[in-house]
C-alpha positions in Angstrom: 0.0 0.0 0.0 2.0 2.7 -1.4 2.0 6.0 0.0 1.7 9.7 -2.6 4.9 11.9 -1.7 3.1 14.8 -3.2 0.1 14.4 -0.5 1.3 16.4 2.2 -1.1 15.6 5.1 -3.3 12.5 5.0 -6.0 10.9 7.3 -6.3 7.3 7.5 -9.6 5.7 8.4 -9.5 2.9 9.4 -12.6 0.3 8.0 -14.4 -1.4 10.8 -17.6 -1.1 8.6 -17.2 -0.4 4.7 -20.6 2.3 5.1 -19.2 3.6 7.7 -15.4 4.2 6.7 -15.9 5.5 3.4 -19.0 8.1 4.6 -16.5 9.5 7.4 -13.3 9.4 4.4 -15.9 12.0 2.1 -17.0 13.8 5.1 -13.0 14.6 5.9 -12.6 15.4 2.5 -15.5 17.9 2.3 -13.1 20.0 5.1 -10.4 19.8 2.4 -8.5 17.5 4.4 -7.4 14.3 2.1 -8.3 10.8 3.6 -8.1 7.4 2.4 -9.5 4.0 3.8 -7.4 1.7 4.9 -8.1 -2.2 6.4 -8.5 -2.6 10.5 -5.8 -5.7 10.0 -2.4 -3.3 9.5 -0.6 -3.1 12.3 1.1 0.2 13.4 4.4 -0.4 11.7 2.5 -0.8 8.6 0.4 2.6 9.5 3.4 4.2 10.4 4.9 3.7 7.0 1.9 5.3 5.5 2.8 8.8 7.3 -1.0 9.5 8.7 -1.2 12.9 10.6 -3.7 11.8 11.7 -5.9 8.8 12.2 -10.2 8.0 12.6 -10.9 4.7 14.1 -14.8 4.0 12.1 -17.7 3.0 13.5 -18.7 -0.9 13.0 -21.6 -3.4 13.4 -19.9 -5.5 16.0 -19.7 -5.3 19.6 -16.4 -5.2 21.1 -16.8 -7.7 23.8 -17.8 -10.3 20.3 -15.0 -13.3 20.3 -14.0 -12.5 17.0 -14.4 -8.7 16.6 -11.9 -6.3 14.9 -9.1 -5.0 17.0 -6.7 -2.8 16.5 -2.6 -3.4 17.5 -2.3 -1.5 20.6 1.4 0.1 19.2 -1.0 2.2 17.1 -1.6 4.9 20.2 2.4 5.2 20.7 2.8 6.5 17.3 2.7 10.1 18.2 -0.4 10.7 15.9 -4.0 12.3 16.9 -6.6 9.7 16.8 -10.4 9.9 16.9 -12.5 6.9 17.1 -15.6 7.2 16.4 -18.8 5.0 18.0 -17.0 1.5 17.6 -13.9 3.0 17.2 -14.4 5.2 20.8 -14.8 1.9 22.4 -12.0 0.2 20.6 -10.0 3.1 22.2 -11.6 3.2 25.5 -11.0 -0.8 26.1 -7.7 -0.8 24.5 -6.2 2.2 26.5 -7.9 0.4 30.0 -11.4 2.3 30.0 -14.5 0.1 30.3 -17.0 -0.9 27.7 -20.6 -2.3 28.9 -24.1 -3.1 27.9 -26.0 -0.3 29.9 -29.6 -1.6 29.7 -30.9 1.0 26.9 -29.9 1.1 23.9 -29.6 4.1 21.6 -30.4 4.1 17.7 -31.2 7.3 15.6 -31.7 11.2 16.9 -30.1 11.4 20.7 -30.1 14.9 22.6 -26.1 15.4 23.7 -25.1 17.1 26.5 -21.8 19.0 26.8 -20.2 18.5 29.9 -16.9 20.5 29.6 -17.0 24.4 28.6 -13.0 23.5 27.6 -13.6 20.5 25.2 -11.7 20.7 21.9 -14.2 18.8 20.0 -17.2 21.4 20.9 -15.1 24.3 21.0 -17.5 27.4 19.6 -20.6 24.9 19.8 -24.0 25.0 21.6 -23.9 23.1 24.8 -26.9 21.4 23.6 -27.2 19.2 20.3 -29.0 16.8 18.2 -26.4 14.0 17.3 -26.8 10.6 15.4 -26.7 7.0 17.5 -26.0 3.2 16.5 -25.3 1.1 19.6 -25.7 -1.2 21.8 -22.7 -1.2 24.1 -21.5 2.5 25.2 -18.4 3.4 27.2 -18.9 3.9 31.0 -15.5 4.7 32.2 -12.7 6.6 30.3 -9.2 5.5 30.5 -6.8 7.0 33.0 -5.9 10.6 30.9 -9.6 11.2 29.4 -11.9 13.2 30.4 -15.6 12.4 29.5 -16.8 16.2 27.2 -20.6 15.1 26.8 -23.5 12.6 27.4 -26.9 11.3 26.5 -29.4 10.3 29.0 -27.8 6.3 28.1 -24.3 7.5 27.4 -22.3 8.5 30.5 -19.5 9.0 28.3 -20.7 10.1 24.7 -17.0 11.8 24.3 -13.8 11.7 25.9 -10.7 13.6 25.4 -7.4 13.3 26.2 -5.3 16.3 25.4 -2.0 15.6 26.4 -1.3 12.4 24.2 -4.5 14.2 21.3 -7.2 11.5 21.5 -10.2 11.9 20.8 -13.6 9.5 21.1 -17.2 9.9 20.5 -20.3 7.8 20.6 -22.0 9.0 18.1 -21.6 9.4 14.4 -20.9 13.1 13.3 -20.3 11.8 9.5 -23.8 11.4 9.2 -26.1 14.6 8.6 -28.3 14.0 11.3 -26.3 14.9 13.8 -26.8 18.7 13.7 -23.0 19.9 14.3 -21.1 16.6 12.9 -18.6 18.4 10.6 -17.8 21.1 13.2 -17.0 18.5 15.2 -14.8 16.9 12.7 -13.2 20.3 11.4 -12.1 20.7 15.3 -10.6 17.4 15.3 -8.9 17.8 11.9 -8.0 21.9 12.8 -7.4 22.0 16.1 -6.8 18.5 17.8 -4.2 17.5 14.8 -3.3 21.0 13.8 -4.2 20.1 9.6 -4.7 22.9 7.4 -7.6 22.8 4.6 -5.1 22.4 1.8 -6.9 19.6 -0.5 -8.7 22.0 -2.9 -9.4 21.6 -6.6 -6.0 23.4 -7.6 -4.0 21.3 -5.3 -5.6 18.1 -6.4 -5.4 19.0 -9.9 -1.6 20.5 -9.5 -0.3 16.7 -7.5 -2.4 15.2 -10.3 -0.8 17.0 -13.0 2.7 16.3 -11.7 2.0 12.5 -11.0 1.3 12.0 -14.7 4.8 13.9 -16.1 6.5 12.2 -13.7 5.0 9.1 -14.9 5.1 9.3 -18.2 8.2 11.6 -19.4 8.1 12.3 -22.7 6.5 9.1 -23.9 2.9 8.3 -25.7 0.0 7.5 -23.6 -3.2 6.4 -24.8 -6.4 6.8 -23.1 -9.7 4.3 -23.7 -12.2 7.1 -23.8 -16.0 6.0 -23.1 -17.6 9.5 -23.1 -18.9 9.1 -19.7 -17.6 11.3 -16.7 -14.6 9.4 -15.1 -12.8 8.3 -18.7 -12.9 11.8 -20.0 -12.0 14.1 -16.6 -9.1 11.5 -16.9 -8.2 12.5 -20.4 -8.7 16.1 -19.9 -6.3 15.7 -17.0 -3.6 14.0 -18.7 -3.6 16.1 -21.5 -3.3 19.3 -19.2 0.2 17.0 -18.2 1.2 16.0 -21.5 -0.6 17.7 -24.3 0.0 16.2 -27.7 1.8 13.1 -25.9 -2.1 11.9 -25.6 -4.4 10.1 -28.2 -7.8 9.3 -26.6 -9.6 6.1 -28.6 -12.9 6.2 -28.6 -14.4 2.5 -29.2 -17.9 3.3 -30.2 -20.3 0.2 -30.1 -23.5 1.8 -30.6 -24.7 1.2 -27.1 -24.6 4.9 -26.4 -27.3 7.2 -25.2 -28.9 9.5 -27.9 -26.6 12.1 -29.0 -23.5 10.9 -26.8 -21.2 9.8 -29.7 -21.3 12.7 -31.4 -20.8 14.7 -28.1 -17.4 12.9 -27.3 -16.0 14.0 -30.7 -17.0 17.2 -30.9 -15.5 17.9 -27.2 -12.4 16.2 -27.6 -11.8 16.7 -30.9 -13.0 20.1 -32.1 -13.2 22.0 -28.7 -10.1 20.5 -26.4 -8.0 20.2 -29.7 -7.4 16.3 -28.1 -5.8 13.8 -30.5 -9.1 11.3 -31.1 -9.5 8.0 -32.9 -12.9 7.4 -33.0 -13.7 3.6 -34.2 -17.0 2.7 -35.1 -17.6 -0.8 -34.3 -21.8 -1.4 -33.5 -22.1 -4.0 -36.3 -19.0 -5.9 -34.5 -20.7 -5.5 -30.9 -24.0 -6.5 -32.2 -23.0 -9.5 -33.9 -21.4 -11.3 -30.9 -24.1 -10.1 -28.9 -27.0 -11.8 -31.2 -28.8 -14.5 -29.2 -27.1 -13.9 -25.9 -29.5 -12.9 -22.9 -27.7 -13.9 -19.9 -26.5 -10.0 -18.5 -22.9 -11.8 -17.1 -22.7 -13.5 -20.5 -23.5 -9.9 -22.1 -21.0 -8.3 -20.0 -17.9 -10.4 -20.7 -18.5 -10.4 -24.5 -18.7 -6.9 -24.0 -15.7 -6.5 -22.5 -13.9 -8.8 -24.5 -14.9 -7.4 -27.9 -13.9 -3.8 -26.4 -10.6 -5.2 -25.2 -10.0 -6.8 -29.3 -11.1 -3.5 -30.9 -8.4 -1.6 -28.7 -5.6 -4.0 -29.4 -6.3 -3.8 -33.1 -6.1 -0.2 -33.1 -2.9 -0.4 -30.6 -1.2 -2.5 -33.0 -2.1 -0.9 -35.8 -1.8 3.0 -34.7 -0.3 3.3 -31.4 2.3 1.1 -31.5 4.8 3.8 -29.5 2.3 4.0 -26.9 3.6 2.4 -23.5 0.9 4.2 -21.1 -2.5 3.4 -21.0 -4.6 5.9 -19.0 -7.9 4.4 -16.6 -10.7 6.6 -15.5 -10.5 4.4 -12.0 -12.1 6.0 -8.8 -11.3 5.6 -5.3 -14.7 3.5 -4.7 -13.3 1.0 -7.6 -9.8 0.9 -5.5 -11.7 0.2 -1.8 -14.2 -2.4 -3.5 -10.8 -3.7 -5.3 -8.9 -4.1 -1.7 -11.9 -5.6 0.5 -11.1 -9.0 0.6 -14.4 -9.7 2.1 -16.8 -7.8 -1.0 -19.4 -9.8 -3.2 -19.2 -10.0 -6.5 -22.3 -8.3 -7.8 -21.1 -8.0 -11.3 -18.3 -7.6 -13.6 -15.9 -4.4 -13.4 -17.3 -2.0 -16.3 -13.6 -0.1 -16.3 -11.2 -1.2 -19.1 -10.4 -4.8 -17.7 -8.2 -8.1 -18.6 -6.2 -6.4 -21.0 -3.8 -8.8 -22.6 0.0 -8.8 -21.6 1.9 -9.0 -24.6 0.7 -5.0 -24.8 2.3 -4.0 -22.0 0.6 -1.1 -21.3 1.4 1.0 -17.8 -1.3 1.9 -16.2 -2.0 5.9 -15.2 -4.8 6.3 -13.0 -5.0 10.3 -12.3 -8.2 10.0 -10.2 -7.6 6.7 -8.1 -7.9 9.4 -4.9 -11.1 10.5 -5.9 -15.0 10.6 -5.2 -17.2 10.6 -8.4 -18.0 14.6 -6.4 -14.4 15.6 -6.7 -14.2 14.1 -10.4 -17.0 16.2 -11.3 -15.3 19.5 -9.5 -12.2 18.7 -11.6 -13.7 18.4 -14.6 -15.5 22.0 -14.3 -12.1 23.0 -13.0 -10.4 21.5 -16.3 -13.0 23.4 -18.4 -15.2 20.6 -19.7 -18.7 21.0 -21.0 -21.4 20.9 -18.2 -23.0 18.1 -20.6 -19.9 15.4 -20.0 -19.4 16.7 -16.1 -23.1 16.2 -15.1 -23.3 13.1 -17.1 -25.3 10.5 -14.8 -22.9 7.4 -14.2 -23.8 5.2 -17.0 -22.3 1.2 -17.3 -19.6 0.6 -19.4 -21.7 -1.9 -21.5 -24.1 0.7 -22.3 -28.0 -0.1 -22.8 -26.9 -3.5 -23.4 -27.5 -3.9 -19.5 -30.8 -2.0 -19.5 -32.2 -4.3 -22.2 -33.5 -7.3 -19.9 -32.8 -10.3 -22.9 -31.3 -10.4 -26.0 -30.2 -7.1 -27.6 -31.1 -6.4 -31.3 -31.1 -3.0 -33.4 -35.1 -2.6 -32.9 -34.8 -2.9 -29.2 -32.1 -0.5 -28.7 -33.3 2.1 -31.0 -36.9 1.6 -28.5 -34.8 2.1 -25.6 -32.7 5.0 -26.6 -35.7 6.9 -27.6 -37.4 6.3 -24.3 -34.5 7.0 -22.6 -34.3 10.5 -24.6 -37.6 11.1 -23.4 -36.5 10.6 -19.7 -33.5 12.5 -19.5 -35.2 15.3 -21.3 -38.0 15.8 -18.7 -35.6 15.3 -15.9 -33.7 17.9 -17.0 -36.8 20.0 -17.8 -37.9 19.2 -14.1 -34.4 20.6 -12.9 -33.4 17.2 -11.2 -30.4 15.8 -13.5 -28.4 16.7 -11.0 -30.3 16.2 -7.5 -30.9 12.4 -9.1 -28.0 9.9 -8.9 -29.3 7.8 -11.9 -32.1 8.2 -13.9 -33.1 6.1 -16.7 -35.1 3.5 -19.2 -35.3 -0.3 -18.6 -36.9 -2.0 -21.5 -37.6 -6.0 -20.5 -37.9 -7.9 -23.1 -41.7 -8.8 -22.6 -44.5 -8.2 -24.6 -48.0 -6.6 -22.6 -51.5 -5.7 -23.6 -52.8 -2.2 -24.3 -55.3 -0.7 -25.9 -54.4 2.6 -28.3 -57.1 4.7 -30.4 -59.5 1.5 -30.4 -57.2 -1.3 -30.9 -55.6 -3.7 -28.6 -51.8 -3.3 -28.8 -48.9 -6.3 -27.7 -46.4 -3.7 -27.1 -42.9 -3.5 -24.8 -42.8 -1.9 -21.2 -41.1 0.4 -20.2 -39.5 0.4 -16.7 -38.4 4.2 -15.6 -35.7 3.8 -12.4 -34.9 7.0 -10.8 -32.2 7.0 -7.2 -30.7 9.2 -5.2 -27.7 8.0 -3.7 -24.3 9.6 -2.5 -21.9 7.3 -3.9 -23.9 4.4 -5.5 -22.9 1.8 -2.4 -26.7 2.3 -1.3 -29.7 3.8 -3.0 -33.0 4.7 -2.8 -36.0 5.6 -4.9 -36.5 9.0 -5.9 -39.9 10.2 -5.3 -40.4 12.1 -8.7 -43.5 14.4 -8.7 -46.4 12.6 -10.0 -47.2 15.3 -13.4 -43.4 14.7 -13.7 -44.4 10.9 -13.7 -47.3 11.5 -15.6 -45.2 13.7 -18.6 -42.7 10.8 -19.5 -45.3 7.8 -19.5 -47.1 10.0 -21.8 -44.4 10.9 -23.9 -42.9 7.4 -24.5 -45.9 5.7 -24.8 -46.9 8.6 -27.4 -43.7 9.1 -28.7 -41.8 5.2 -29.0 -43.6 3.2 -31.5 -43.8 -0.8 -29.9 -44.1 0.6 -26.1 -47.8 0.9 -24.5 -46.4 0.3 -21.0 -44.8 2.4 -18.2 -43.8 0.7 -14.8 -41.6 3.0 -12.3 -39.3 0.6 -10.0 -39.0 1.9 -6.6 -36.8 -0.7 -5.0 -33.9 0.4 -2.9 -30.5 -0.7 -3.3 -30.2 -2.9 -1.2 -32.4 -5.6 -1.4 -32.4 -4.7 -5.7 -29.2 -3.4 -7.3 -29.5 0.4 -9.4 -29.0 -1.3 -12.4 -31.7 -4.1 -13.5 -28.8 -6.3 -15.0 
């Protein structure tokens, strides 16, 4: 686990709960202080070679008295670093520094009123003595180790917060990542600014300028390719690296006509014509059609997908780009923590440029591996790119080919890219493209009856999925205004001949996935 020389200060947090860790990593990062996850199993000579300036202990879904739960290597409070351990991670603290951990008879889940206890706490310095905070637990601390003092309680909390000045630890009960707790990221800002005296240096020009100097660094003076899909991540990556390297860059576009309406021509004109990128743009439906024909099964889909994308890019490799040792990936930090957990599911094939071959020998350059799908999208207004490409709703890498519940043929996907037109066009009417995660057309390939003008219709569904989400991990259903409802089943069942049908999904992710394939 490699550290970034050109990150000056960094906060590790360490995963006792995947929801948890990564909403407390964004929530540090929205005081522009960079964080990054790292596994509960390193011990502190292996944090220590990581050069935190601080660390957050997360919360977790066990109970510290489990047989079995995480733990943390006890060297990790002699390494001279502030540390802050957050609900689990206060009573990992508490038990491991000698404090005492114990079912108190109540338990405390959601909206609890806190009490501060101690006018000179560093954690509620400048904050009301009274607050609404957020709580998940069973167990709670009821004595603080020799050197804390307790700062606050709940009426089931004796010690909702502990500090301990002299060696800068920190502990709370409850979870200030999460919005409900009214003063959350004051508290964290207080922990970051005053308990491990950080500055707020991770802004858009400094994540831009470390970026910037990664790739040169990288890459010299040699070629680098970049497998450009249109969609946010691929082409804030290009525009990145070709702030870095300018005419060192050629961007391939592998088009294979499973686009949204409009979106192929969007790429080219950007790239080409307006960023002045060097930009092969290979047309290859007919190719991605053909070994698609007769294939339902969505893994199935996927890999051929993949595999046909992965040929097409050799060719052109060979063929064109033969001088090009670099090969850059639009891979978030999501894709690197899902990646790393040893313990994740797999739900379904990575959509990113995967399995290319070895005898191409391309290095991989991955200029926003540190980032949030948020900060990609600030970089990319940074970087000057069209609202059109930054506000882009994630979108699969296979393209409608997913949203087409069987086998994919012309007809089908020329019915689901017009509904889908339809829905993106009201949403953005609506003004919700952006307050909406995803929002799109599912067309199952099912037939259902209908009547239009008189006659009884067999005609295709359509199934509209709207979420909101924060980084796609979990989801919920958007609850769209029903004229807004009302205006796209009209339109697509008016407007896209073969649909007489239109089904709105409002399953949360989990138990369903966002995507229907």
């Amino acid at each position: 686990m490699p550290t970034d020389p050109l990150i000056e200060a960094r906060v590790l947090v360490i995963d006792y709960g995947a929801q948890y860790a990564q909403l407390i990593a964004r929530r540090v990062r929205e005081c522009h202080v960079y964080s990054e996850i790292v596994p509960h199993e390193l011990t502190a000579p292996q944090l220590a070679a990581l050069r935190p300036s601080a660390i957050i202990l997360s919360g977790g879904p066990r109970s510290v008295h489990q047989p079995g739960a995480p733990g943390i290597d006890p060297a990790v409070f002699t390494l001279g670093v502030p540390v802050l351990g957050i609900c689990y991670g206060q009573q990992l603290m508490a038990t491991a520094l000698g404090g005492e951990v114990a079912r108190t008879g109540v338990a405390e889940f959601g909206k609890a009123d806190l009490s501060v206890d101690a006018p000179g706490s560093l954690l509620f310095s400048e904050l009301p003595g009274e607050q609404i905070v957020w709580m998940s637990h069973n167990d709670a601390v009821v004595k603080a180790p020799s050197g804390f003092v307790g700062v606050a309680s709940t009426s089931s909390s004796p010690v909702a917060a502990f500090e301990d000045h002299d060696r800068r630890f920190y502990g709370v009960q409850f979870h200030p990542e999460v919005v409900h707790s009214e003063r959350g990221t004051e508290i964290l800002k207080n922990f970051l600014y005053r308990g491990a005296d950080l500055l707020p240096s991770w802004t858009m020009t400094s994540i831009i300028e470390t970026a910037v100097e990664q790739v040169k660094e990288a890459v010299g003076k040699e070629r680098i390719v970049c497998g450009l899909s249109g969609g946010v991540d691929s082409s804030v990556a290009a525009a990145l690296v070709h702030r870095a390297v300018g005419d060192q860059l050629t961007c391939v576009f592998v088009d294979h006509g499973l686009l949204r309406s409009g979106e192929a021509e969007q790429v080219e004109d950007t790239f080409r014509r307006h960023m002045g990128i060097d930009l092969i743009h290979v047309k290859a439906a007919d190719r991605f059609l053909e070994s698609l024909a007769g294939v339902s099964d969505p893994e199935r889909k996927r890999k051929i997908i993949g595999e046909t994308f992965i040929r097409v890019f050799e060719e052109v490799a060979r063929d064109e780009l033969e001088d090009a040792r670099f090969l850059v990936q639009g891979t978030l930090y999501p894709d690197v923590i899902e990646s790393g957990t040893k313990d994740a599911a797999k739900i379904k094939s990575h959509h990113n440029v995967g399995g290319l071959p070895d005898d191409m020998k391309f290095t991989l350059v991955e200029p926003l591996r540190h980032l949030f799908k948020d900060e990609v999208r600030r970089v990319g207004e940074e970087l000057g790119l069209p609202e059109e490409i930054v506000w882009r709703q994630p979108f699969p890498g296979p393209g409608l080919a997913v949203r087409i519940i069987g086998e994919v043929t012309p007809d089908r996907l020329e019915t689901l890219r017009a509904a889908d037109a339809v829905v993106l066009s009201e949403m953005r009417k609506a003004g919700l493209l952006r307050d909406i995660w995803q929002s799109f057309a599912v067309l199952p390939a099912v037939r259902s009856v209908g009547v239009m003008g008189d006659e009884r219709t067999y005609g295709y569904p359509i199934v509209l999925r709207a979420v909101t989400s924060e980084d796609a991990m979990t989801a919920d259903w958007a609850r769209l205004p029903y004229d807004l409802l009302e205006r796209i089943s009209t339109r697509v069942v008016n407007e896209v001949p073969g649909v007489n049908r239109v089904v709105y999904d409002i399953t949360s992710k989990p138990p369903g996935t966002i995507e229907w394939e």
